[in-house]
mmCIF file of C-alpha atoms and ligand atoms in Angstrom:
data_model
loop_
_atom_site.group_PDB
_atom_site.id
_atom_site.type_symbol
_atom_site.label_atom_id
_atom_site.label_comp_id
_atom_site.label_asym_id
_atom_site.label_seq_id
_atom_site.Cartn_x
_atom_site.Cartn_y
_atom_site.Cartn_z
ATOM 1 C CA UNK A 28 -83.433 50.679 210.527
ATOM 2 C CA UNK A 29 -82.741 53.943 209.421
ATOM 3 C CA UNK A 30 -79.234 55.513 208.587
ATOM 4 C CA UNK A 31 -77.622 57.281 210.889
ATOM 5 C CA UNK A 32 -76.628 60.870 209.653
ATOM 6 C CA UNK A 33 -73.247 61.839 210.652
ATOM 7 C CA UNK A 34 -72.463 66.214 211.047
ATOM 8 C CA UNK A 35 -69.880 68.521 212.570
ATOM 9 C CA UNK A 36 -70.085 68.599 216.525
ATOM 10 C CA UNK A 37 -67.255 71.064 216.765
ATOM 11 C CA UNK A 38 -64.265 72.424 215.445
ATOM 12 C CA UNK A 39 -60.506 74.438 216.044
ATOM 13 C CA UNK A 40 -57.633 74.905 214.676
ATOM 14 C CA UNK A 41 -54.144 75.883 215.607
ATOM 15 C CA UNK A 42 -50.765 77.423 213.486
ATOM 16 C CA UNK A 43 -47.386 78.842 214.369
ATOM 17 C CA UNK A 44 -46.641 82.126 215.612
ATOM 18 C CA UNK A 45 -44.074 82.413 212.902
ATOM 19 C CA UNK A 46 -45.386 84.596 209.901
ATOM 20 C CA UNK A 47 -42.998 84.805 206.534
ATOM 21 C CA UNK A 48 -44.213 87.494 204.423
ATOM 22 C CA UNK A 49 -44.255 88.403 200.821
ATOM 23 C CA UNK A 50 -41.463 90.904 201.713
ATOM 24 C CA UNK A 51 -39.663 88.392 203.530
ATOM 25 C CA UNK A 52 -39.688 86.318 200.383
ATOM 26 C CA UNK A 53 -38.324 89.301 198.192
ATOM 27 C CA UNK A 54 -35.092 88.730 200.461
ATOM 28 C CA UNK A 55 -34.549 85.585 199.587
ATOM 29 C CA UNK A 56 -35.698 84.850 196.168
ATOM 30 C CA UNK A 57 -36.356 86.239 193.005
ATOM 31 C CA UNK A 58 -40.050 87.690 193.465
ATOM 32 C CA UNK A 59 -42.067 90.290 194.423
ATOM 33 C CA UNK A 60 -45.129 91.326 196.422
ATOM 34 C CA UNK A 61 -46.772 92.635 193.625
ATOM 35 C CA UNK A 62 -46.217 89.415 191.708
ATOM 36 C CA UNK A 63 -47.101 87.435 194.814
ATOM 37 C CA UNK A 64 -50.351 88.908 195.984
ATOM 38 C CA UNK A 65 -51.530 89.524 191.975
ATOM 39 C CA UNK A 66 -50.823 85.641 191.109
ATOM 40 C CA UNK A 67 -52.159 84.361 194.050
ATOM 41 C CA UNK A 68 -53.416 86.423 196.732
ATOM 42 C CA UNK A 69 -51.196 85.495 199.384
ATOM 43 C CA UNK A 70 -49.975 88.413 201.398
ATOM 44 C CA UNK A 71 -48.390 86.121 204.003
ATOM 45 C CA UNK A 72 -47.940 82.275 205.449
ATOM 46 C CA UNK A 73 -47.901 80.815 209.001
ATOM 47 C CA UNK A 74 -44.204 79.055 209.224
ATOM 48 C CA UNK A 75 -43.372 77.081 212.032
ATOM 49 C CA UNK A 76 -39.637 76.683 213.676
ATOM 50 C CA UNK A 77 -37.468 74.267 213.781
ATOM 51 C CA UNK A 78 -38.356 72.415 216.515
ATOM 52 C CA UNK A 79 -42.196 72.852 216.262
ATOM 53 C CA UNK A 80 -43.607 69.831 214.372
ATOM 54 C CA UNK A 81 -47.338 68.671 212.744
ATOM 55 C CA UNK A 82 -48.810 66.555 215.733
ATOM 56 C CA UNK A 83 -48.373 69.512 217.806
ATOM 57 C CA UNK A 84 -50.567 72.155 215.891
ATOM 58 C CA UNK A 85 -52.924 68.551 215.169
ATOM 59 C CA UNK A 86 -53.179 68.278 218.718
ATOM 60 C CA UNK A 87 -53.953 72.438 219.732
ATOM 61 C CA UNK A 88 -56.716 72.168 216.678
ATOM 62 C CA UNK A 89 -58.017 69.108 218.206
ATOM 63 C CA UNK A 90 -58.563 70.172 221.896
ATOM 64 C CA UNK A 91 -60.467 73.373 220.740
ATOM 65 C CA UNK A 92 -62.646 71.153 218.673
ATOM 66 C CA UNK A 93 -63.597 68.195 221.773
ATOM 67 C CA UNK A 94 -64.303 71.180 223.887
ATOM 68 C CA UNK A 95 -66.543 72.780 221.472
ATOM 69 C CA UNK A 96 -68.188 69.474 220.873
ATOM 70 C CA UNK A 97 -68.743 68.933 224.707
ATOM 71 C CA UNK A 98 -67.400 65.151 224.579
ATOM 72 C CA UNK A 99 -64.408 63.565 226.311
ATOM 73 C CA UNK A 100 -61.513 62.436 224.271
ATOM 74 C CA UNK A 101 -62.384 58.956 225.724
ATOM 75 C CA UNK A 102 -65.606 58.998 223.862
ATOM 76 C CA UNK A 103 -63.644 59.267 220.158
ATOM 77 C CA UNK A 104 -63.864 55.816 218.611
ATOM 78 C CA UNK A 105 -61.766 56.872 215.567
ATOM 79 C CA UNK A 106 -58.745 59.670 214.912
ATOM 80 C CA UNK A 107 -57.743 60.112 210.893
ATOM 81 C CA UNK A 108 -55.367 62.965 210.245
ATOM 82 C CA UNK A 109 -55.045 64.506 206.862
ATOM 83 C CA UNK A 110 -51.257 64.766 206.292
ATOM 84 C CA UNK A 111 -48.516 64.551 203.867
ATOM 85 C CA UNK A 112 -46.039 65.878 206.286
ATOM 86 C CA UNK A 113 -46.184 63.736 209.293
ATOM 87 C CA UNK A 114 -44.266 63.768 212.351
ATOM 88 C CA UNK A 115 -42.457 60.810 211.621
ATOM 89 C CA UNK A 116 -42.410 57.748 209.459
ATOM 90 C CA UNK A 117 -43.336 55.265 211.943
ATOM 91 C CA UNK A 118 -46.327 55.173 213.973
ATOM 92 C CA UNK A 119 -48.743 57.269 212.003
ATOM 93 C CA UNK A 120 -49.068 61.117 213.099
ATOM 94 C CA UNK A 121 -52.838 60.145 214.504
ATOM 95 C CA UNK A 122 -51.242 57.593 216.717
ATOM 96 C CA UNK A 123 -48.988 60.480 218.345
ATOM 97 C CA UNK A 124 -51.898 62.585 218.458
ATOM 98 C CA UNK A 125 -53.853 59.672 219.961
ATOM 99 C CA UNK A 126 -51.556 59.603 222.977
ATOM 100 C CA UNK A 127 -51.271 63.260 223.752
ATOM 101 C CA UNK A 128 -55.247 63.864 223.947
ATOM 102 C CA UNK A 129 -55.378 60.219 225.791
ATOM 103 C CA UNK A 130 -58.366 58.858 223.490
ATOM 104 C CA UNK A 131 -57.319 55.678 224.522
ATOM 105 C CA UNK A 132 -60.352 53.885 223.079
ATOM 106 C CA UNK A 133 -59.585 55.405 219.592
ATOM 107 C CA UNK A 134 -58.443 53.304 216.431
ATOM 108 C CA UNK A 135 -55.961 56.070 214.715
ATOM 109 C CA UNK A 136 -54.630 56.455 211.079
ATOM 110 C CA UNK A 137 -52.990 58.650 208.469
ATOM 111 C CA UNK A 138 -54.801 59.793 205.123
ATOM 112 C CA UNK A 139 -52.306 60.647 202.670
ATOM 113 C CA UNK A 140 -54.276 62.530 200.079
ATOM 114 C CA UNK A 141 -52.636 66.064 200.141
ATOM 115 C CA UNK A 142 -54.863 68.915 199.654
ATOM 116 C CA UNK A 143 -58.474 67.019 199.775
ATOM 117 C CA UNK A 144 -57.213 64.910 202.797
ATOM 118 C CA UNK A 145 -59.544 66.410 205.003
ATOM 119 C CA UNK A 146 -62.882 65.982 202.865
ATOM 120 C CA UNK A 147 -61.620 61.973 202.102
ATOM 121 C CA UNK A 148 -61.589 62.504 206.145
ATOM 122 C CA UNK A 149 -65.141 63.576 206.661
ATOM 123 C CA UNK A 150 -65.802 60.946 203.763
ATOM 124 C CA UNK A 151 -64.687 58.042 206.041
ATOM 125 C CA UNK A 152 -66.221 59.584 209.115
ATOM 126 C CA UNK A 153 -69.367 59.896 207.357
ATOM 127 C CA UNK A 154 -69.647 56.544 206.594
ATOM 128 C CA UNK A 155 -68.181 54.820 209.502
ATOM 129 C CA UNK A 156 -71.001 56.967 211.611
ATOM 130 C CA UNK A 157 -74.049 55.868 209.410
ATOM 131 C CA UNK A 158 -72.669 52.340 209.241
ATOM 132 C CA UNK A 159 -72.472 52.499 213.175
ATOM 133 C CA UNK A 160 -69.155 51.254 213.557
ATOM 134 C CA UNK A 161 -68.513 54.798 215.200
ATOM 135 C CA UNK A 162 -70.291 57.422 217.395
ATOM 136 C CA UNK A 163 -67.191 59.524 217.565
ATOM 137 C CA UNK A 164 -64.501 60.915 214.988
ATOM 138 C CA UNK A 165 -61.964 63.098 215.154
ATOM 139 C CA UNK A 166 -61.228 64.313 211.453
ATOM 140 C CA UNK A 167 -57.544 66.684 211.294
ATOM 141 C CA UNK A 168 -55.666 68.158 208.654
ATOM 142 C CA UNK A 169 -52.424 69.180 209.861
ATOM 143 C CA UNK A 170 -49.540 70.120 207.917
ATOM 144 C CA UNK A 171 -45.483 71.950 208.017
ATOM 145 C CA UNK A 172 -45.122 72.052 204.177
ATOM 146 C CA UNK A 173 -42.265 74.967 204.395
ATOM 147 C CA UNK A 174 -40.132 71.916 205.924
ATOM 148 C CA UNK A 175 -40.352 70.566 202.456
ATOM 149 C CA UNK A 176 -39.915 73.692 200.582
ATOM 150 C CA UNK A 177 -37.095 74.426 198.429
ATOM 151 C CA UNK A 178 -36.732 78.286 198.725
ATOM 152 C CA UNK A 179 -34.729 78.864 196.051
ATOM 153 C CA UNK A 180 -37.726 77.518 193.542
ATOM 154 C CA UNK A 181 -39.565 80.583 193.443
ATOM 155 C CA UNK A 182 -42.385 78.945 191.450
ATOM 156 C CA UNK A 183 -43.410 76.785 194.732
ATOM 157 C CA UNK A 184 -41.595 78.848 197.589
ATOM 158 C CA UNK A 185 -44.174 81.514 198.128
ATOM 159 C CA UNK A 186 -47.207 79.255 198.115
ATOM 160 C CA UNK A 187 -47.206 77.216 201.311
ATOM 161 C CA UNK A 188 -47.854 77.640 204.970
ATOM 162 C CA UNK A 189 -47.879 75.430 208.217
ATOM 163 C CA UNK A 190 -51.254 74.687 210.602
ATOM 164 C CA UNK A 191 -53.758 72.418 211.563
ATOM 165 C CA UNK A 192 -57.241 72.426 211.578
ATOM 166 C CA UNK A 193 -59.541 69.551 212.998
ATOM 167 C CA UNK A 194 -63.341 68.559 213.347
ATOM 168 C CA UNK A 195 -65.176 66.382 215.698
ATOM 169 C CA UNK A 196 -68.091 64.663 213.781
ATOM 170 C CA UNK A 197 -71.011 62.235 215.498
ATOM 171 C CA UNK A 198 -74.436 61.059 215.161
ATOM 172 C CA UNK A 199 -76.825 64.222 214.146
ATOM 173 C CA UNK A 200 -80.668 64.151 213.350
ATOM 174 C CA UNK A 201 -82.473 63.647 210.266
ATOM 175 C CA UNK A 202 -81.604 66.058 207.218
ATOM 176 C CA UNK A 203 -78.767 67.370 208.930
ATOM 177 C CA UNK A 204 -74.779 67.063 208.710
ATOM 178 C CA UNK A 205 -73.558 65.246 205.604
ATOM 179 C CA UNK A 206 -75.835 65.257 202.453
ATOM 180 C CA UNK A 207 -73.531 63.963 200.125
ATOM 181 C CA UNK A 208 -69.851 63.413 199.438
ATOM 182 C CA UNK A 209 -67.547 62.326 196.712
ATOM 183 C CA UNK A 210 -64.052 61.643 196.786
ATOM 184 C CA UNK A 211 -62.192 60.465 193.600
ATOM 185 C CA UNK A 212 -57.920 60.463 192.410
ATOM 186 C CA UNK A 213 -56.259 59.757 189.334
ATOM 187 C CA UNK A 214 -52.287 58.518 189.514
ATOM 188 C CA UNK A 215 -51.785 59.337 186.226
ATOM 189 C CA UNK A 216 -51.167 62.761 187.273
ATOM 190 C CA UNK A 217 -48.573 61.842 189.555
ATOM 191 C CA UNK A 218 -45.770 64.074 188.267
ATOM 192 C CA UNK A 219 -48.132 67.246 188.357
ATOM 193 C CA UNK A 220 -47.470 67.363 192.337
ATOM 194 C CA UNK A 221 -44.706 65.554 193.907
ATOM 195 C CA UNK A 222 -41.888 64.813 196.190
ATOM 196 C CA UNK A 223 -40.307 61.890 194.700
ATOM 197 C CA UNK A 224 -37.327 61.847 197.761
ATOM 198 C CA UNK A 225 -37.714 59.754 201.159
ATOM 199 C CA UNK A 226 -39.318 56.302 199.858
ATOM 200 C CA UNK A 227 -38.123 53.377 199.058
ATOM 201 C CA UNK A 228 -38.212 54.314 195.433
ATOM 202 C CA UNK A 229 -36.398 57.478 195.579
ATOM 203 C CA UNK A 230 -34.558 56.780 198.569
ATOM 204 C CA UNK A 231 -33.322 59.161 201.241
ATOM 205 C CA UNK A 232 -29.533 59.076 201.216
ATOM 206 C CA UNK A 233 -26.773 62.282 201.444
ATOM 207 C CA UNK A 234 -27.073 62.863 197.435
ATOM 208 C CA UNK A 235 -30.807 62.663 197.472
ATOM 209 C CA UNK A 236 -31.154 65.446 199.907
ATOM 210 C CA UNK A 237 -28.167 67.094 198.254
ATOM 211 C CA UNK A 238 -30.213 67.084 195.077
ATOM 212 C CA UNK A 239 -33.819 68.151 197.108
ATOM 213 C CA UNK A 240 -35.678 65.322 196.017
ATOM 214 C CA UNK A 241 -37.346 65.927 198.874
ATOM 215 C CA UNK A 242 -38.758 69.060 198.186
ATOM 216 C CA UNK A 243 -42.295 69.535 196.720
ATOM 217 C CA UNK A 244 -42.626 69.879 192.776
ATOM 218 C CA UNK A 245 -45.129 71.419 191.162
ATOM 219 C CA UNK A 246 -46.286 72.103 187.186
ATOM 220 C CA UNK A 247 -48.096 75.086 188.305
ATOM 221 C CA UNK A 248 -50.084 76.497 185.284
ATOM 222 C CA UNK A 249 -51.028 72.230 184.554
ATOM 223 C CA UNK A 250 -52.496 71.665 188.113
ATOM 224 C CA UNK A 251 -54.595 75.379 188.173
ATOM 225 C CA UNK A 252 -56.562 73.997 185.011
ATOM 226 C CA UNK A 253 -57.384 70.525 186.029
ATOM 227 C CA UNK A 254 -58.383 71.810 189.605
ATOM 228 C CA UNK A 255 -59.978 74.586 188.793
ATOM 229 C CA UNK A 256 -62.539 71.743 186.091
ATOM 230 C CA UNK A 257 -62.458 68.787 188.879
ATOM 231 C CA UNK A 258 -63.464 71.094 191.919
ATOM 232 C CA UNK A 259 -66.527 72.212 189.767
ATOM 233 C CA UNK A 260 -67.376 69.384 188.566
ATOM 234 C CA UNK A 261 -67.150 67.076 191.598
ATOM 235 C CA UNK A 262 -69.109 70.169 193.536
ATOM 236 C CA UNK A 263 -71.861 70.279 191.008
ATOM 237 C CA UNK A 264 -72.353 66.280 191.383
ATOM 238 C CA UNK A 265 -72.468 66.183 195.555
ATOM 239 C CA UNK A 266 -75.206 69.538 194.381
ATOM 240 C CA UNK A 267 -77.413 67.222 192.322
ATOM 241 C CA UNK A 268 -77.319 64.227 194.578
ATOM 242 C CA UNK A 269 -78.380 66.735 197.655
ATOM 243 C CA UNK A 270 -81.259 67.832 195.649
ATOM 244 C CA UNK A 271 -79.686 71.114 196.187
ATOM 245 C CA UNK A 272 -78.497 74.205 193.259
ATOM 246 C CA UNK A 273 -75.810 76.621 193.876
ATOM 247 C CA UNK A 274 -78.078 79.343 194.789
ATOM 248 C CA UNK A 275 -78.639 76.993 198.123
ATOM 249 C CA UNK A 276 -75.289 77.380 199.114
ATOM 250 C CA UNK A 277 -75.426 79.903 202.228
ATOM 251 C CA UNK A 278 -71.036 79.349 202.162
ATOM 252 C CA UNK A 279 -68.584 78.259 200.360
ATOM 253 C CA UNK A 280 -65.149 77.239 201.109
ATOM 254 C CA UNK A 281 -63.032 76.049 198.931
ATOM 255 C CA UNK A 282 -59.365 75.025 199.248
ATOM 256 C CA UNK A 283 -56.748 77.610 199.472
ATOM 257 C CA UNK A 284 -54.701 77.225 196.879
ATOM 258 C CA UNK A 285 -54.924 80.427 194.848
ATOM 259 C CA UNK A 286 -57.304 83.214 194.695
ATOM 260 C CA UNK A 287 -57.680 82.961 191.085
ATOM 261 C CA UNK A 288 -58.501 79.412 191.559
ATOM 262 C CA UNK A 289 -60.997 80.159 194.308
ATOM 263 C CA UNK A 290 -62.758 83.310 191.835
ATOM 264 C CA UNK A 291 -62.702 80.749 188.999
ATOM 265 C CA UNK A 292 -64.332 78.254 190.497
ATOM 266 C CA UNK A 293 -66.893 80.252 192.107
ATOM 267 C CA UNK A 294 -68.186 81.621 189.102
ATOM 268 C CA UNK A 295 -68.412 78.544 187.236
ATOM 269 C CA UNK A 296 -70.548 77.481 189.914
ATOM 270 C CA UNK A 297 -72.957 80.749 190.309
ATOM 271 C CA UNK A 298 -71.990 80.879 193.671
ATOM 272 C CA UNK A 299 -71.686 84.708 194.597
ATOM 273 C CA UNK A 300 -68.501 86.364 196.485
ATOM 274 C CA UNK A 301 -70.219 87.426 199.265
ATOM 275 C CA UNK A 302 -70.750 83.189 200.375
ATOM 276 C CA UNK A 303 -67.597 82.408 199.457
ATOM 277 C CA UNK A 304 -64.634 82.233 201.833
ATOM 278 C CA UNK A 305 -61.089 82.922 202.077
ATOM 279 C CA UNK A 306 -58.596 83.112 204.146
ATOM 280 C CA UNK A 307 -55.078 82.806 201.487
ATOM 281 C CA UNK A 308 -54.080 86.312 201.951
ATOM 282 C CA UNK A 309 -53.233 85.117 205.634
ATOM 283 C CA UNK A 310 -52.477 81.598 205.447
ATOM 284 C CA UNK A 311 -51.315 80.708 201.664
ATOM 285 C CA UNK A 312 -51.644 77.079 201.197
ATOM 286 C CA UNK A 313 -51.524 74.994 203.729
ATOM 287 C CA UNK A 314 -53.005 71.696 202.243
ATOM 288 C CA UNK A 315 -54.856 69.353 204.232
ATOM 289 C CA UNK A 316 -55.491 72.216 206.819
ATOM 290 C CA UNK A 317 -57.156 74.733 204.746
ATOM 291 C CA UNK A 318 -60.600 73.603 204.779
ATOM 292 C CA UNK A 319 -60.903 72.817 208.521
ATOM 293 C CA UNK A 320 -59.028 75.830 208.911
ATOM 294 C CA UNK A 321 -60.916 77.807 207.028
ATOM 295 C CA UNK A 322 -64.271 76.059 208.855
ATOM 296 C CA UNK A 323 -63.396 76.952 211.771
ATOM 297 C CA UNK A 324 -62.606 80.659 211.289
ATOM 298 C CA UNK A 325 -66.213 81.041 209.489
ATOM 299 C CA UNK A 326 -67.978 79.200 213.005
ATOM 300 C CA UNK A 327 -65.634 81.679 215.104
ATOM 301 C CA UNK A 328 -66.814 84.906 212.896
ATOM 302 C CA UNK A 329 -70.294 84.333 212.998
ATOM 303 C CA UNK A 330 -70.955 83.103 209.750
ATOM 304 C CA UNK A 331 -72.016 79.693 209.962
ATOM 305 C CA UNK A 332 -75.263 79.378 211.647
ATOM 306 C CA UNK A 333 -77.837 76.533 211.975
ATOM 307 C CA UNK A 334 -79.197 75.324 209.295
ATOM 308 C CA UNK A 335 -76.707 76.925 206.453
ATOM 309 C CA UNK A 336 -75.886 74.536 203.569
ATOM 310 C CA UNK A 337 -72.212 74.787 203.216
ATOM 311 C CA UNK A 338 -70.533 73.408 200.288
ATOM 312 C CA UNK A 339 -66.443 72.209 200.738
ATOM 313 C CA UNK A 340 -64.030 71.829 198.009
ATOM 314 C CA UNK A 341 -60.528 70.563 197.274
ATOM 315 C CA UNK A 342 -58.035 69.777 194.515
ATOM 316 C CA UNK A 343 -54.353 67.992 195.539
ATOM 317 C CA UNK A 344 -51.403 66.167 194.526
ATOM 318 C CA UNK A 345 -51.604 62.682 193.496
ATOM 319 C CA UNK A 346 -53.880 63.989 191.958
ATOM 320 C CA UNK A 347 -56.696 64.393 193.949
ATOM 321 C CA UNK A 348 -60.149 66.148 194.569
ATOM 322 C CA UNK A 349 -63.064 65.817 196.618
ATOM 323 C CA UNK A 350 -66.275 67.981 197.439
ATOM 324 C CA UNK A 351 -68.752 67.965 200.039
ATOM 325 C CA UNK A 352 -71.879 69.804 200.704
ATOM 326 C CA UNK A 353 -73.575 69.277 204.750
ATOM 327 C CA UNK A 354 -76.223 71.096 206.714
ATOM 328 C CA UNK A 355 -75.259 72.862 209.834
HETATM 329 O O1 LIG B 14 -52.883 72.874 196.544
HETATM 330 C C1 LIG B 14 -52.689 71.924 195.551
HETATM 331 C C2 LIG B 14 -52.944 72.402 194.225
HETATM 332 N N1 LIG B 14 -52.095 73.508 193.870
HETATM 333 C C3 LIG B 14 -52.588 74.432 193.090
HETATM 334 O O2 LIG B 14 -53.754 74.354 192.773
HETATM 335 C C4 LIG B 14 -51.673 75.488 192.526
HETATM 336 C C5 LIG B 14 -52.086 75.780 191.101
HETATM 337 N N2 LIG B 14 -51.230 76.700 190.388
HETATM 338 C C6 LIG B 14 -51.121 78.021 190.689
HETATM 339 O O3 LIG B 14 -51.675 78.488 191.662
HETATM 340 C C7 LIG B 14 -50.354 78.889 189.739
HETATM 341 O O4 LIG B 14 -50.088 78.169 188.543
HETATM 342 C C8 LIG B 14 -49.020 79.431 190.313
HETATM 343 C C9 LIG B 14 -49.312 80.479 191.377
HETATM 344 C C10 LIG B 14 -48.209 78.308 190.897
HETATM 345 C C11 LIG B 14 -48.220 80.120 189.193
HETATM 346 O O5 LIG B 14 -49.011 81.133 188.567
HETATM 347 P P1 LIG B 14 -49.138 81.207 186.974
HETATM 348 O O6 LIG B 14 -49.935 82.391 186.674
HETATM 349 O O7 LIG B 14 -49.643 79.870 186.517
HETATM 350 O O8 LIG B 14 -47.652 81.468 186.538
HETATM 351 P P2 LIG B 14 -46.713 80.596 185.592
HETATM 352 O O9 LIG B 14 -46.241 79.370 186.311
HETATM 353 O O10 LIG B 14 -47.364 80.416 184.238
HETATM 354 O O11 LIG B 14 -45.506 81.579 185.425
HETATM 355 C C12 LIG B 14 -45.652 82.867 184.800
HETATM 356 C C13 LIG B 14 -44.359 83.630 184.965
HETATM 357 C C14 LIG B 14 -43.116 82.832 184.592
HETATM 358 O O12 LIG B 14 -42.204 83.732 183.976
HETATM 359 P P3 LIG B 14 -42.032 83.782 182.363
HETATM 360 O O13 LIG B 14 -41.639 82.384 181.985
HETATM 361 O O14 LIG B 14 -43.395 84.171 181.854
HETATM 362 O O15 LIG B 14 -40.990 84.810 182.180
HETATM 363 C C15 LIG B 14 -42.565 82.408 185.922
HETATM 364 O O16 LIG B 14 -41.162 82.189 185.873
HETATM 365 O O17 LIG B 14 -44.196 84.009 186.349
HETATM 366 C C16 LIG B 14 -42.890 83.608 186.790
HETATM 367 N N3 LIG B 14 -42.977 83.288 188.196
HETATM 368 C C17 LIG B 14 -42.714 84.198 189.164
HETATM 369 N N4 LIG B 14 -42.360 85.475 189.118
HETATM 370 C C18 LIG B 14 -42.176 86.120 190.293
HETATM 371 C C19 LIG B 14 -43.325 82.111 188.784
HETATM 372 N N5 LIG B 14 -43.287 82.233 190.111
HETATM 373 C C20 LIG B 14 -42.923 83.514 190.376
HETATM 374 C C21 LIG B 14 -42.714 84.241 191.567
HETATM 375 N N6 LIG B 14 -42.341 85.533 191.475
HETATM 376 N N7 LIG B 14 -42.884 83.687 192.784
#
């Protein structure tokens, strides 16, 4: 029997109205725009309020993307959602998402793998389609980082945004959809991202919170060099096994982590500026959701049309990284 190859039926994506900008920032902590947009490239961040939480931009990004896929959300056999900033500890964020869209018939989990959740997503999907224990999956990365922020660190403050962005994949013919994908970690590297508050190792008590263990840390300079060498790498080896070279590559997209980061990588690969995409002047980081995010913005503009290779990226805590390169 032959394998089944599993693609992209449709995708959205969904944020808060609420913008902070650089300016804002230069209120409230020691930076400036200039320092901001030079460093990085981020010119401003989605930020949701108070009362707005994940499953709720999960659930806008995954509407958009079962409509665009023309299915019913009773066909969708499985629901992952990238997140490391869930709705709650207990049931997982897909679960909640599970009940609002009424897939009924869905099995639903959480992938905790920061910033390359949603590529270990489509890695999952991907195989659960070809091994036919799925027609349907619903593949999310949704994310409120600035609820874990500490704004008075101004070395991880101005980096982060909140939104969602989500993908339907299914059953697609022969040399389409997913030609290869690699996901890989290494714990070691556990102090190089982290939020060490709110488990039962680090506990969540009044002195805890007092002390913002629960806030993200970050060894900036540390993480830019290993992801800048693992997203190359791991995007030249999905390449090779496609059969495919960087001048293939009709887009690129990359996780939004930095602009320096994205420009680095890029030209390690050969890949030229003009296929490469990004969206971090508008959206900073937003982890999980970047990639489906930024996805779904290119199949809005135009830019992804049938038959493009596109070639996907990331680099997270834990540490983390991932690459994947499909067919449209
Ligand atoms: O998404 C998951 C993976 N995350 C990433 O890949 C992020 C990777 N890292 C980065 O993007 C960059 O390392 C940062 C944007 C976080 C920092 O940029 P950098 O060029 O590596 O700066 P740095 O940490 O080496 O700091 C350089 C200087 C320091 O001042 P001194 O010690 O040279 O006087 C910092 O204190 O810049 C200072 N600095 C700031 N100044 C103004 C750090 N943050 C700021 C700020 N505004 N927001």
């Amino acid at each position: 029997m032959s394998k089944v190859n599993a693609g992209i039926l449709g995708t959205g994506h969904s944020y808060p109205k609420g913008v902070l900008t650089n300016a804002d920032l230069e209120k409230i902590v020691d930076t400036s725009d200039e320092w901001i947009t030079t460093r990085t490239g981020i010119k401003q961040r989605r930020k949701a309020a108070p009362d707005e939480y994940t499953s709720q931009f999960a659930v806008g990004a995954s509407r958009e993307a079962i409509e665009r896929a023309g299915i019913d959300p009773a066909e969708i056999d499985l629901i992952l959602c990238a997140t490391v900033t869930p709705d709650q500890i207990l049931p997982s964020t897909a679960c909640l998402i599970q009940a609002e869209l009424e897939a009924h018939k869905a099995a639903a989990m959480d992938i905790v793998a920061a910033c390359s959740g949603f590529l270990y997503g489509l890695s999952i999907a991907g195989a659960m389609i070809s091994g036919g224990q799925s027609k349907y999956v619903l593949v999310i990365g949704a994310e409120i980082l600035t609820r874990y922020v500490d704004y008075t660190d101004r070395s991880t403050c101005v980096l982060f945004g909140d939104g969602a962005g989500a993908a339907i994949l299914g059953p697609v013919e022969s040399g389409r959809g997913i030609l290869s994908v690699k996901i890989r970690s290494d714990g070691r590297y556990e102090k190089q991202l982290y939020a060490p508050g709110g488990g039962t190792k680090g506990g969540f008590t009044a002195e805890t919170i007092a002390r913002g263990d629960h806030f993200f840390k970050m060894k900036g300079h540390e993480v830019f060099k290993i992801a800048v060498r693992s997203m190359a790498d791991i995007s030249r080896e999905v390449l090779c096994e496609a059969g495919l070279k960087a001048e293939d590559v009709d887009l690129f997209i990359p996780h939004q982590a930095n602009q320096r980061i994205t420009d680095a990588v890029s030209e390690m690969l050969k890949v030229d500026s003009s296929r490469v995409y990004s969206n971090i002047a508008m959206h900073g980081n937003t982890s999980s959701a970047s990639i489906p995010i930024g996805l779904d913005e290119c199949v809005e503009a135009g830019r992804v049309r049938q038959g493009d290779v596109i070639l996907m990226a990331s680099f997270g805590g834990g540490v983390t990284w991932s690459a994947v390169v499909m067919r449209w």
